[in-house]
Coordinates of C-alpha atoms in Angstrom, one line a residue:
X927 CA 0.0 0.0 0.0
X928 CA 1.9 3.0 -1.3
X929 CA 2.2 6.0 -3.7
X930 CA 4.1 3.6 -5.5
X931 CA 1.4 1.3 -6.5
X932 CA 0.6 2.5 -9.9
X933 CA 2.9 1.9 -12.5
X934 CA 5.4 4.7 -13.6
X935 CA 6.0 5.9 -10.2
X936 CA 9.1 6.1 -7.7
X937 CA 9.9 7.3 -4.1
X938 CA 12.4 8.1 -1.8
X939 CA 12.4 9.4 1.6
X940 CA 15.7 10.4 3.6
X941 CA 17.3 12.0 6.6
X942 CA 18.5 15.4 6.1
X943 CA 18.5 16.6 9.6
X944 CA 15.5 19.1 9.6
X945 CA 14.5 16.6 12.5
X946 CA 15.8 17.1 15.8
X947 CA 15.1 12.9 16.1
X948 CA 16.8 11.7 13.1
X949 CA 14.3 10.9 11.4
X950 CA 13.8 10.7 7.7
X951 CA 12.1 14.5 6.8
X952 CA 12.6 14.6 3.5
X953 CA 10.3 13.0 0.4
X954 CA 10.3 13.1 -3.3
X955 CA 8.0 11.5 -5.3
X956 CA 8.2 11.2 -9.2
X957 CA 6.5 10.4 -12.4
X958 CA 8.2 8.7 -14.9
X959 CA 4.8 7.4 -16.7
X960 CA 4.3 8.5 -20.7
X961 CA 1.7 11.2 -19.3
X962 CA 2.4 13.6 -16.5
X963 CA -1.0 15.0 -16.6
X964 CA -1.2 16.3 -12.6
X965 CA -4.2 18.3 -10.6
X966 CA -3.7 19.8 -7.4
X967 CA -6.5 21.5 -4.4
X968 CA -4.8 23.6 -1.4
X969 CA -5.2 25.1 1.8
X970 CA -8.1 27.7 1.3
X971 CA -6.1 30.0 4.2
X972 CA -5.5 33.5 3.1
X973 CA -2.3 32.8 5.1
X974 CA -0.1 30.4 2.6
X975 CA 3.1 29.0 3.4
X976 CA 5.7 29.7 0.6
X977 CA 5.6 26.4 -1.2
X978 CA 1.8 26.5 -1.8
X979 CA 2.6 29.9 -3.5
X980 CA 5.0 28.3 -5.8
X981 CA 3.1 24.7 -6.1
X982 CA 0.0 27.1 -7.5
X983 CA 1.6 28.4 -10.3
X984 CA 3.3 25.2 -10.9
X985 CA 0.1 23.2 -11.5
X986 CA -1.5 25.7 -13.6
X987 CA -0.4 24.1 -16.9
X988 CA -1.7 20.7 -15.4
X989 CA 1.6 18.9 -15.5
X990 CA 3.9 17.6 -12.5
X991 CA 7.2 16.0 -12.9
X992 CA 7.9 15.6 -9.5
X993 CA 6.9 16.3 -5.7
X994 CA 9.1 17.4 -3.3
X995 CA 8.2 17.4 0.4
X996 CA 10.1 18.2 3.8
X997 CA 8.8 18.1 7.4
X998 CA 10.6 19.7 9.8
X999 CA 9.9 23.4 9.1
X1000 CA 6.8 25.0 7.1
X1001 CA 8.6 27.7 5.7
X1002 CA 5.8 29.9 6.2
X1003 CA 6.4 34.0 7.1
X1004 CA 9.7 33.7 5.8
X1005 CA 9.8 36.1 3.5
X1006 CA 11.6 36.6 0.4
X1007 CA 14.0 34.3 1.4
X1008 CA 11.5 31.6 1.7
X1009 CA 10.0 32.0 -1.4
X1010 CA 13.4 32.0 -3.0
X1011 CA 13.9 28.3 -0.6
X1012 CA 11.2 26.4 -2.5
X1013 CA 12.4 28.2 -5.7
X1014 CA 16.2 26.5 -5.2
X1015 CA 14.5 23.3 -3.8
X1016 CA 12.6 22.8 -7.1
X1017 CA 15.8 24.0 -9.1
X1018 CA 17.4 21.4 -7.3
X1019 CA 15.1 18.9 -8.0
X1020 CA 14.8 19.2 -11.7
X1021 CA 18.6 19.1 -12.2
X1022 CA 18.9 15.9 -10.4
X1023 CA 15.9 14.3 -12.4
X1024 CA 16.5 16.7 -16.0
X1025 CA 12.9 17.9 -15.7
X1026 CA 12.0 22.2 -15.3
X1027 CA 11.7 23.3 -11.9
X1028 CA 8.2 24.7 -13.2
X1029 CA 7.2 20.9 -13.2
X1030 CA 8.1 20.4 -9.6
X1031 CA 5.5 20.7 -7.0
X1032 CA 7.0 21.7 -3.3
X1033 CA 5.7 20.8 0.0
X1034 CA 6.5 21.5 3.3
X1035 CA 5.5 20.6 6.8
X1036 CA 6.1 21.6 10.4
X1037 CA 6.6 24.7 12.5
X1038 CA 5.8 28.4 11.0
X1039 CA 8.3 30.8 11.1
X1040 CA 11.4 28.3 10.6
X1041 CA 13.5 29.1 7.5
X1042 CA 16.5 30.1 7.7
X1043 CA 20.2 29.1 5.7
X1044 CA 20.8 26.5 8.1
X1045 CA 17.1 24.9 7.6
X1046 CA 17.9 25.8 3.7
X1047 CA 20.8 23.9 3.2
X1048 CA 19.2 20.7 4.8
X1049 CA 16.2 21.0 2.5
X1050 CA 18.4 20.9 -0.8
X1051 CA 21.1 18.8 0.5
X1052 CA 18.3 16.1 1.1
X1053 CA 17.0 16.7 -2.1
X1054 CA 19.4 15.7 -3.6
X1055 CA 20.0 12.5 -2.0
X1056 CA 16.4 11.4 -2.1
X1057 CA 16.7 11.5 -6.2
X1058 CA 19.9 9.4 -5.6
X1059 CA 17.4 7.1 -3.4
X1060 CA 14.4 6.9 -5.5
X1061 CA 13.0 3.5 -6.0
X1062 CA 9.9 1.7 -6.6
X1063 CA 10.1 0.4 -3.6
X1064 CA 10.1 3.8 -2.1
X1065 CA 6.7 4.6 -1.1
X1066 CA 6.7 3.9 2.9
X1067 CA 10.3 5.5 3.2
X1068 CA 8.3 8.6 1.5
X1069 CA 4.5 8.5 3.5
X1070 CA 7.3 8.3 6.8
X1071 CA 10.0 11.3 5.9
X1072 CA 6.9 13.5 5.6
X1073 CA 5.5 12.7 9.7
X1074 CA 5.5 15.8 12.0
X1075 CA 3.5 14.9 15.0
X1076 CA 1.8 11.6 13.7
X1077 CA 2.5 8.4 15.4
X1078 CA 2.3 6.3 11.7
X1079 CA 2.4 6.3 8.1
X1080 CA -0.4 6.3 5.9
X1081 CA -0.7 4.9 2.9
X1082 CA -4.0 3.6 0.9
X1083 CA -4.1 2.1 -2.3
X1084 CA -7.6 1.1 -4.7
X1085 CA -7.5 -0.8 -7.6
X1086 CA -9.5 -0.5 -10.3
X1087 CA -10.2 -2.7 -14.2
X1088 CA -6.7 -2.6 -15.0
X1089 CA -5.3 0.1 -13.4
X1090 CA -4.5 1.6 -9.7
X1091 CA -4.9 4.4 -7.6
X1092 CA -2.3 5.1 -4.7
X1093 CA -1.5 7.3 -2.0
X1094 CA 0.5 9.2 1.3
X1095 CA -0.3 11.3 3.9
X1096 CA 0.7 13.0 6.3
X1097 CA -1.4 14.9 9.2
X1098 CA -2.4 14.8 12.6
X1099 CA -2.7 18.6 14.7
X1100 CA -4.7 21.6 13.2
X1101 CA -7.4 19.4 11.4
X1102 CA -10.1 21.7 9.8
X1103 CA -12.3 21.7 6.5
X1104 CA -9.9 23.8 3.6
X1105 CA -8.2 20.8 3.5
X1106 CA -7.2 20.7 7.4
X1107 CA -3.3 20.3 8.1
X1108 CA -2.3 17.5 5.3
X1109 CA 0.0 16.9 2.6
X1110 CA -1.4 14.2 0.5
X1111 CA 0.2 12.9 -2.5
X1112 CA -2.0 10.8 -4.8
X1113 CA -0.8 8.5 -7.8
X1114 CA -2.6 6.6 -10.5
X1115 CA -1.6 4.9 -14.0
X1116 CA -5.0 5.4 -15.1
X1117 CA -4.9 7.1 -18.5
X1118 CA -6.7 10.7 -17.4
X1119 CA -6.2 13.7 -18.4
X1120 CA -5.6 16.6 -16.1
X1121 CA -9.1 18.3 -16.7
X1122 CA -10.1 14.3 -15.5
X1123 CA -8.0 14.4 -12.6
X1124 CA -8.9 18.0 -11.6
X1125 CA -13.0 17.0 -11.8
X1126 CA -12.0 13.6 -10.1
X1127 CA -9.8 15.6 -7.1
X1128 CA -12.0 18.1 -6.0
X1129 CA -15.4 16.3 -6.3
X1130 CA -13.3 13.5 -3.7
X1131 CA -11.4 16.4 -1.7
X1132 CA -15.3 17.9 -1.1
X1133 CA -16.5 14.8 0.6
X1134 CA -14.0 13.6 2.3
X1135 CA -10.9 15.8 3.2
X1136 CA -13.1 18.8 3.8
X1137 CA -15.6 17.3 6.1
X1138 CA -12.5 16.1 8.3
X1139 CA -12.6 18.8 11.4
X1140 CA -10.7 17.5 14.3
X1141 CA -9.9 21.1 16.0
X1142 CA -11.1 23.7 13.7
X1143 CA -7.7 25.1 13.1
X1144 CA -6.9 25.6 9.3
X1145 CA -3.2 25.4 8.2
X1146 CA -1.2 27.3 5.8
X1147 CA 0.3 24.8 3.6
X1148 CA -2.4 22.1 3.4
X1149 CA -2.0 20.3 -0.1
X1150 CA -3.4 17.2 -2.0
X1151 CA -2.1 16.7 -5.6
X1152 CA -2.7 13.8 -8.1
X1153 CA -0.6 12.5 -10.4
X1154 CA -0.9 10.0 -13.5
X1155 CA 0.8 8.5 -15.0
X1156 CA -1.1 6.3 -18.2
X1157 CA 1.2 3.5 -17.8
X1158 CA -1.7 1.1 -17.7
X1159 CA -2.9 2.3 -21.1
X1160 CA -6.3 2.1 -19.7
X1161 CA -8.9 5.1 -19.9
X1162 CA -11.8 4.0 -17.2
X1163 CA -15.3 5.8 -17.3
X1164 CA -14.7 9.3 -15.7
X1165 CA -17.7 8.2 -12.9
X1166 CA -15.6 4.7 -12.4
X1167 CA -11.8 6.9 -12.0
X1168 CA -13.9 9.8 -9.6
X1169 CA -15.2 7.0 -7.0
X1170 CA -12.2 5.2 -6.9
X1171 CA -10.4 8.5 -5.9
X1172 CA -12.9 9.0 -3.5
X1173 CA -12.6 5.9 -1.9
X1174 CA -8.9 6.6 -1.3
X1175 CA -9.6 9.9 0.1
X1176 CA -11.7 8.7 2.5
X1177 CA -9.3 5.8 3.5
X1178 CA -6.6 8.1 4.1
X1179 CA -9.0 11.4 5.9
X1180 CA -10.0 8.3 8.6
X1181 CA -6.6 7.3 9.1
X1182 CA -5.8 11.1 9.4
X1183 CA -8.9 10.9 12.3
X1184 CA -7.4 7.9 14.1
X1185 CA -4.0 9.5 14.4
X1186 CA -5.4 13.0 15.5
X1187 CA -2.9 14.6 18.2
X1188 CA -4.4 12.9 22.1
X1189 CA -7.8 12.0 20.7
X1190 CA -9.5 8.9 22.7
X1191 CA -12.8 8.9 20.5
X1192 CA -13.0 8.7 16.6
X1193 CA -16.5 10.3 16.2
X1194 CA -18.6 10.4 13.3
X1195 CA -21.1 12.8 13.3
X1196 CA -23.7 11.8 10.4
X1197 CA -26.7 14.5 9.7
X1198 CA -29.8 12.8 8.0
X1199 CA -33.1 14.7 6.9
X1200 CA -31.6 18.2 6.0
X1201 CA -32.6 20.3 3.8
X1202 CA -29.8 20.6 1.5
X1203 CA -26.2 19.7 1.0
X1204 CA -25.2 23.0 2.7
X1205 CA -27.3 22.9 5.8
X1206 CA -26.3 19.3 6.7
X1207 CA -22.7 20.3 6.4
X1208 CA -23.1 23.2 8.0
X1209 CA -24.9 21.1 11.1
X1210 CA -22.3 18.4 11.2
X1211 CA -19.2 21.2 11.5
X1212 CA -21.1 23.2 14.5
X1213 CA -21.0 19.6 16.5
X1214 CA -17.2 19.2 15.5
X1215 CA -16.5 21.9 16.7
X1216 CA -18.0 21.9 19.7
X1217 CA -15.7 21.9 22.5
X1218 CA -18.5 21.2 24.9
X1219 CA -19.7 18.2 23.7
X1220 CA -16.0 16.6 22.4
X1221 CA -14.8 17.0 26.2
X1222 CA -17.8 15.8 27.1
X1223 CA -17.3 12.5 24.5
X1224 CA -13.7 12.6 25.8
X1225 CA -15.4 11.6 29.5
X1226 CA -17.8 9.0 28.4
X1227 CA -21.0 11.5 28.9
X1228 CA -23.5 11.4 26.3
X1229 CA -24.4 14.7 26.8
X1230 CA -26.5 15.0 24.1
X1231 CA -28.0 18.3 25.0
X1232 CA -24.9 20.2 23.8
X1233 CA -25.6 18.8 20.3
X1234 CA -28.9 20.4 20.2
X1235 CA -27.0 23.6 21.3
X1236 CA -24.5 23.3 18.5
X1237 CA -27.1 22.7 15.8
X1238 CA -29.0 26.0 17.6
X1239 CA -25.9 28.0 16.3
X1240 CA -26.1 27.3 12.8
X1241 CA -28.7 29.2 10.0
X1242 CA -29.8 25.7 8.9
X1243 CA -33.2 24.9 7.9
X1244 CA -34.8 23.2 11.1
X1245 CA -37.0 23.2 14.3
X1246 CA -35.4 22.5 17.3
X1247 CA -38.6 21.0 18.8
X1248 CA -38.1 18.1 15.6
X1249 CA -35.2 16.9 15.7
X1250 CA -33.9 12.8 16.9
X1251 CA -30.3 12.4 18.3
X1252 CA -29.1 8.8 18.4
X1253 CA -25.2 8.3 19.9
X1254 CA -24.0 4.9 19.4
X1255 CA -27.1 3.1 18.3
X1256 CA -29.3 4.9 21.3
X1257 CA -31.8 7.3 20.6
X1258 CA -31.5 9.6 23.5
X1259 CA -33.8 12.7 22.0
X1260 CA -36.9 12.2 19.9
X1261 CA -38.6 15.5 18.9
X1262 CA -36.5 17.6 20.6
X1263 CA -36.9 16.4 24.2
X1264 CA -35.0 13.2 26.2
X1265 CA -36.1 9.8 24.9
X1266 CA -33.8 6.9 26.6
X1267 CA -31.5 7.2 29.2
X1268 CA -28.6 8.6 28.9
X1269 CA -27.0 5.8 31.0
X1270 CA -27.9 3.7 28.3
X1271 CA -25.5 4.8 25.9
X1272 CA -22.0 3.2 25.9
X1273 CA -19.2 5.8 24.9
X1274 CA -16.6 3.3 25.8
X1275 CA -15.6 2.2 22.4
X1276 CA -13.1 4.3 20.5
X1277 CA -15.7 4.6 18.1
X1278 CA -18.3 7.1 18.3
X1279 CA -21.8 7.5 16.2
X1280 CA -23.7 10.2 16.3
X1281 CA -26.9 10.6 14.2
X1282 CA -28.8 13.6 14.0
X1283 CA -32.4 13.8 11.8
X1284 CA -33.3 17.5 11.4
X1285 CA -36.5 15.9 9.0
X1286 CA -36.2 18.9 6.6
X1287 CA -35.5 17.0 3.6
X1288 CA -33.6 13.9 2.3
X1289 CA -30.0 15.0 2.4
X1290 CA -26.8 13.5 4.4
X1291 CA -23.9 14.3 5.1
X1292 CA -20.8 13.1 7.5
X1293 CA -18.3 15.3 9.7
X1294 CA -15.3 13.4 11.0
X1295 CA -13.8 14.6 14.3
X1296 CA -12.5 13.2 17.4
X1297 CA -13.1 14.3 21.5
X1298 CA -10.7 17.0 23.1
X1299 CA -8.6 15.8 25.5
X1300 CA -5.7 16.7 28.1
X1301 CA -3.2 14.8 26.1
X1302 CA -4.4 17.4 23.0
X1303 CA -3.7 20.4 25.2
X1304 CA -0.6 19.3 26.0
X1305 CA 0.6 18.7 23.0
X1306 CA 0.1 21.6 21.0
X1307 CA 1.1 23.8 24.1
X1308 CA 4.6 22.1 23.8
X1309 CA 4.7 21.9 20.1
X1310 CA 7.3 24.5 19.4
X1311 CA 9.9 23.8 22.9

């Protein structure tokens, strides 16, 4: 299960000392398919980290040699000097691989505000030696050089009639809809075109990496690109290509939700009954984000009343005095006043379900998130010491 699981495709991921640990912090991932046919979707943050800057104008012509990603440092608010570090790191890049530097797509991870020489020389130095490295065997070295705070790698891969779809990411702290804090490369030897891939990207981006809201904190270098590569020499029906890429986003957003920074509960917060795409999204994101009710998840209370004060928030189509909350299989409000017990509800499970009917109209939608916990506040407290 790798980005390496489509045909035409190698990776490499290396240590270039960006990490205080050791770790490997540096990934490249490149296409050496007959098409190079690439689509990209970023952070929606008016705040963008250098690298998104550059990665935008580099997937305006829709084609994408290579990707290039560092943890360690965002290199965001680094000024002209930043910019000018993703610049030389895609420069660097192309001359190892004889591509343009306009065909290499930079990513980088990690704390804002770091970029300086030091933290510049790592970045091209191990650029360098992960094109020495790159292999098809590549793909976990790559999905693990690009970890800040998550605990694993994750990888995904679905196969379709004759061809693949394969993936990495990275992402566990400041989890919000935009595309929450990821950097997800995507691979496929499917024979699309980068109109097809764009279409396919953003419809799969829409249902499943932007209803992923762990803390409602948007970052400023969030990006998810797709590559193909045509080796299969198969064209699949644009419908068949656009679920299979959704299917992998949504493998890869839950295994973003299961590594989110101290969580205890994976909840799933499904709205039923609304009135349109927009309201149910809308109601699902207002209970995500929460902090009432996910501390309350976080100590095994069904407290199902701060739901109904969540959804009271939002300029959604409803009537308070309608609506059914079920958690975990229990209906504990029917009509907008208690139904069972409370005590009957068992919120020991990782797993959480919550189901809400606002009985407006036959639209659903589902909000990932997880419960807020001490270990979550002390991480991100610490995050920069």
């Amino acid at each position: 299960m790798s980005v390496t699981a489509a045909a035409g495709f190698e990776a490499s991921g290396v240590v270039a000392g960006l990490k205080s640990s050791g770790a490997p912090d540096v990934a490249l991932v490149v296409n050496r398919g007959r098409s190079t046919a690439a689509a990209a979707v970023f952070t929606s943050n008016r705040a963008k980290a250098n690298p998104v800057l550059w990665s935008q104008q580099v997937i305006a012509d829709g084609r994408v040699d290579a990707v290039v990603l560092n943890s360690g440092g965002a290199n965001c608010f680094t000024g002209a000097f930043g910019f000018q570090t993703t610049h030389s790191t895609a420069e660097t890049v192309a001359a190892a691989l004889g591509v343009s530097a306009t065909d290499v797509l930079v990513c980088s991870t990690g704390l804002i505000g770091v970029g300086d020489q030091t933290f510049r020389d790592k970045v091209l130095s191990g650029s360098t030696a992960a094109a020495d490295a790159l292999s098809v065997d590549g793909g976990l070295d790559a999905a693990t050089a690009i970890m800040t705070t998550d605990t694993k790698p994750k990888q995904a891969v679905v196969s379709g009639d004759g061809w693949v779809v394969g993936g990495m990411a990275k992402g566990a702290g400041m989890l919000a809809p935009g595309l929450a804090t990821m950097l997800v490369v995507l691979t496929t030897d499917a024979d699309v075109d980068a109109s097809g891939l764009d279409s396919a990207l953003r419809e799969a981006t829409r249902v499943t990496f932007d209803r992923l809201d762990s803390d409602g904190c948007m970052s400023t270098n969030d990006t998810v690109v797709l590559l193909a590569s045509a080796e299969s020499g198969v064209a699949p029906p644009a419908g068949d290509f656009a679920a299979a890429v959704t299917a992998l986003c949504a493998d890869l957003a839950e295994q973003l939700q299961a590594d989110a920074e101290g969580a205890s509960h994976d909840i799933r917060i499904e709205i039923v009954g609304a009135a349109s795409d927009d309201d149910a999204v809308e109601v699902g994101r207002s209970i995500a984000r929460n902090n009432l009710f996910k501390a309350a998840v976080f100590g095994n209370d069904p407290n199902w009343g701060r739901v109904l004060a969540a959804i009271g928030t939002t300029s959604a189509e409803f009537d308070p005095y309608d609506v059914d909350v079920t958690i975990n299989g229990v209906r504990v409000c029917h009509a907008g006043a208690p139904d069972r017990p409370s005590d009957d509800v068992d919120l020991t499970p990782r797993a959480v379900h919550v189901l809400v009917d606002l009985k407006t109209g036959p639209v659903e939608a589902t909000i990932l998130t997880n419960d807020l916990t001490h270990d979550y506040v002390h991480e991100n407290s610490a995050y920069s010491s």
